[in-house]
Amino acid sequence: MLTRPRGSRVSTAVLRDPTRWDNVVTKLGYEHLRRHGLTWFADAGVQVHVLRKIAGHGSLTTSQKYLHPDVHKITAAGATLSAHVSALRAPRSLPSPIVVAR
């Protein structure tokens, strides 16, 4: 729930016009998608800068609130980094010379 500086609640209706939420989800073909659907996008691996654009957020910090990585995603990220570092450290062989038959 979003609140104003003095504590009163900010309704979804207030957010719809400035963020153009309805237009964005209609163009994407997801008219049924509600604002909490951003968490589903994030869980599906949509990058945070894309979430920011979809939601109409002014800052990535706001969009990051929808990211809730679980242990599987964190483990997968570690495995991806390990594979990348291993590839960088692997000895590289020179390409074989090209033999031209005459």
mmCIF file of C-alpha atoms in Angstrom:
data_model
loop_
_atom_site.group_PDB
_atom_site.id
_atom_site.type_symbol
_atom_site.label_atom_id
_atom_site.label_comp_id
_atom_site.label_asym_id
_atom_site.label_seq_id
_atom_site.Cartn_x
_atom_site.Cartn_y
_atom_site.Cartn_z
ATOM 1 C CA MET A 1 0.000 0.000 0.000
ATOM 2 C CA LEU A 2 1.286 3.438 -0.894
ATOM 3 C CA THR A 3 0.834 6.296 1.530
ATOM 4 C CA ARG A 4 1.134 10.029 1.238
ATOM 5 C CA PRO A 5 3.635 11.972 3.394
ATOM 6 C CA ARG A 6 0.928 12.605 6.018
ATOM 7 C CA GLY A 7 -0.079 8.931 6.119
ATOM 8 C CA SER A 8 -3.230 8.860 4.002
ATOM 9 C CA ARG A 9 -3.615 6.030 1.484
ATOM 10 C CA VAL A 10 -2.866 6.543 -2.227
ATOM 11 C CA SER A 11 -5.434 4.670 -4.284
ATOM 12 C CA THR A 12 -4.780 2.796 -7.522
ATOM 13 C CA ALA A 13 -7.096 5.252 -9.298
ATOM 14 C CA VAL A 14 -4.727 8.100 -8.422
ATOM 15 C CA LEU A 15 -1.820 6.190 -9.966
ATOM 16 C CA ARG A 16 -3.531 5.144 -13.195
ATOM 17 C CA ASP A 17 -3.492 8.492 -14.991
ATOM 18 C CA PRO A 18 0.089 9.605 -14.291
ATOM 19 C CA THR A 19 1.591 6.203 -15.094
ATOM 20 C CA ARG A 20 -0.660 5.449 -18.088
ATOM 21 C CA TRP A 21 -0.972 1.916 -16.687
ATOM 22 C CA ASP A 22 -4.184 1.105 -18.546
ATOM 23 C CA ASN A 23 -2.719 2.141 -21.913
ATOM 24 C CA VAL A 24 0.482 0.161 -21.379
ATOM 25 C CA VAL A 25 -1.200 -3.094 -20.365
ATOM 26 C CA THR A 26 -3.751 -2.777 -23.186
ATOM 27 C CA LYS A 27 -0.983 -2.349 -25.774
ATOM 28 C CA LEU A 28 0.756 -5.421 -24.343
ATOM 29 C CA GLY A 29 -2.485 -7.402 -24.507
ATOM 30 C CA TYR A 30 -2.667 -7.823 -20.724
ATOM 31 C CA GLU A 31 -5.806 -5.828 -19.883
ATOM 32 C CA HIS A 32 -6.472 -8.161 -16.945
ATOM 33 C CA LEU A 33 -3.087 -7.400 -15.369
ATOM 34 C CA ARG A 34 -3.212 -5.459 -12.127
ATOM 35 C CA ARG A 35 -0.364 -3.496 -10.592
ATOM 36 C CA HIS A 36 0.769 -6.421 -8.451
ATOM 37 C CA GLY A 37 1.375 -8.166 -11.768
ATOM 38 C CA LEU A 38 4.710 -6.352 -11.941
ATOM 39 C CA THR A 39 5.981 -8.858 -9.404
ATOM 40 C CA TRP A 40 5.085 -11.624 -11.866
ATOM 41 C CA PHE A 41 7.033 -9.853 -14.604
ATOM 42 C CA ALA A 42 10.020 -9.563 -12.250
ATOM 43 C CA ASP A 43 9.752 -13.222 -11.207
ATOM 44 C CA ALA A 44 9.741 -14.180 -14.887
ATOM 45 C CA GLY A 45 13.110 -12.474 -15.294
ATOM 46 C CA VAL A 46 12.056 -9.192 -16.929
ATOM 47 C CA GLN A 47 14.889 -6.721 -16.421
ATOM 48 C CA VAL A 48 14.320 -3.910 -13.948
ATOM 49 C CA HIS A 49 14.725 -1.139 -16.542
ATOM 50 C CA VAL A 50 11.927 -2.769 -18.569
ATOM 51 C CA LEU A 51 9.736 -2.990 -15.446
ATOM 52 C CA ARG A 52 10.357 0.715 -14.890
ATOM 53 C CA LYS A 53 9.117 1.488 -18.385
ATOM 54 C CA ILE A 54 6.028 -0.729 -18.078
ATOM 55 C CA ALA A 55 5.046 0.780 -14.736
ATOM 56 C CA GLY A 56 5.891 4.344 -15.674
ATOM 57 C CA HIS A 57 8.165 4.694 -12.648
ATOM 58 C CA GLY A 58 10.460 7.689 -12.547
ATOM 59 C CA SER A 59 13.272 5.763 -10.909
ATOM 60 C CA LEU A 60 14.721 2.264 -10.909
ATOM 61 C CA THR A 61 14.597 2.309 -7.115
ATOM 62 C CA THR A 62 10.804 2.239 -7.239
ATOM 63 C CA SER A 63 10.811 -0.629 -9.741
ATOM 64 C CA GLN A 64 13.302 -2.614 -7.650
ATOM 65 C CA LYS A 65 10.649 -2.992 -4.944
ATOM 66 C CA TYR A 66 8.987 -5.578 -7.201
ATOM 67 C CA LEU A 67 12.081 -7.789 -7.300
ATOM 68 C CA HIS A 68 11.934 -10.710 -4.891
ATOM 69 C CA PRO A 69 14.562 -13.241 -5.987
ATOM 70 C CA ASP A 70 14.202 -16.667 -4.421
ATOM 71 C CA VAL A 71 17.014 -19.046 -3.491
ATOM 72 C CA HIS A 72 16.825 -20.766 -6.903
ATOM 73 C CA LYS A 73 17.373 -17.529 -8.811
ATOM 74 C CA ILE A 74 20.208 -16.513 -6.521
ATOM 75 C CA THR A 75 21.844 -19.930 -6.938
ATOM 76 C CA ALA A 76 21.396 -19.744 -10.729
ATOM 77 C CA ALA A 77 22.989 -16.287 -10.778
ATOM 78 C CA GLY A 78 25.993 -17.648 -8.884
ATOM 79 C CA ALA A 79 26.306 -20.556 -11.327
ATOM 80 C CA THR A 80 26.150 -18.139 -14.269
ATOM 81 C CA LEU A 81 28.918 -16.010 -12.759
ATOM 82 C CA SER A 82 31.056 -19.093 -12.036
ATOM 83 C CA ALA A 83 30.699 -20.312 -15.626
ATOM 84 C CA HIS A 84 31.629 -16.875 -16.938
ATOM 85 C CA VAL A 85 34.725 -16.602 -14.735
ATOM 86 C CA SER A 86 35.777 -20.156 -15.663
ATOM 87 C CA ALA A 87 35.465 -19.317 -19.348
ATOM 88 C CA LEU A 88 37.632 -16.233 -18.886
ATOM 89 C CA ARG A 89 40.339 -18.242 -17.103
ATOM 90 C CA ALA A 90 40.322 -21.181 -19.533
ATOM 91 C CA PRO A 91 43.413 -21.435 -21.728
ATOM 92 C CA ARG A 92 42.684 -20.337 -25.222
ATOM 93 C CA SER A 93 44.125 -22.211 -28.120
ATOM 94 C CA LEU A 94 45.157 -20.580 -31.320
ATOM 95 C CA PRO A 95 43.133 -21.426 -34.393
ATOM 96 C CA SER A 96 44.530 -24.155 -36.612
ATOM 97 C CA PRO A 97 46.367 -22.930 -39.682
ATOM 98 C CA ILE A 98 44.321 -22.974 -42.844
ATOM 99 C CA VAL A 99 45.684 -25.402 -45.411
ATOM 100 C CA VAL A 100 44.886 -24.567 -48.997
ATOM 101 C CA ALA A 101 44.906 -27.525 -51.373
ATOM 102 C CA ARG A 102 46.177 -26.864 -54.888
#
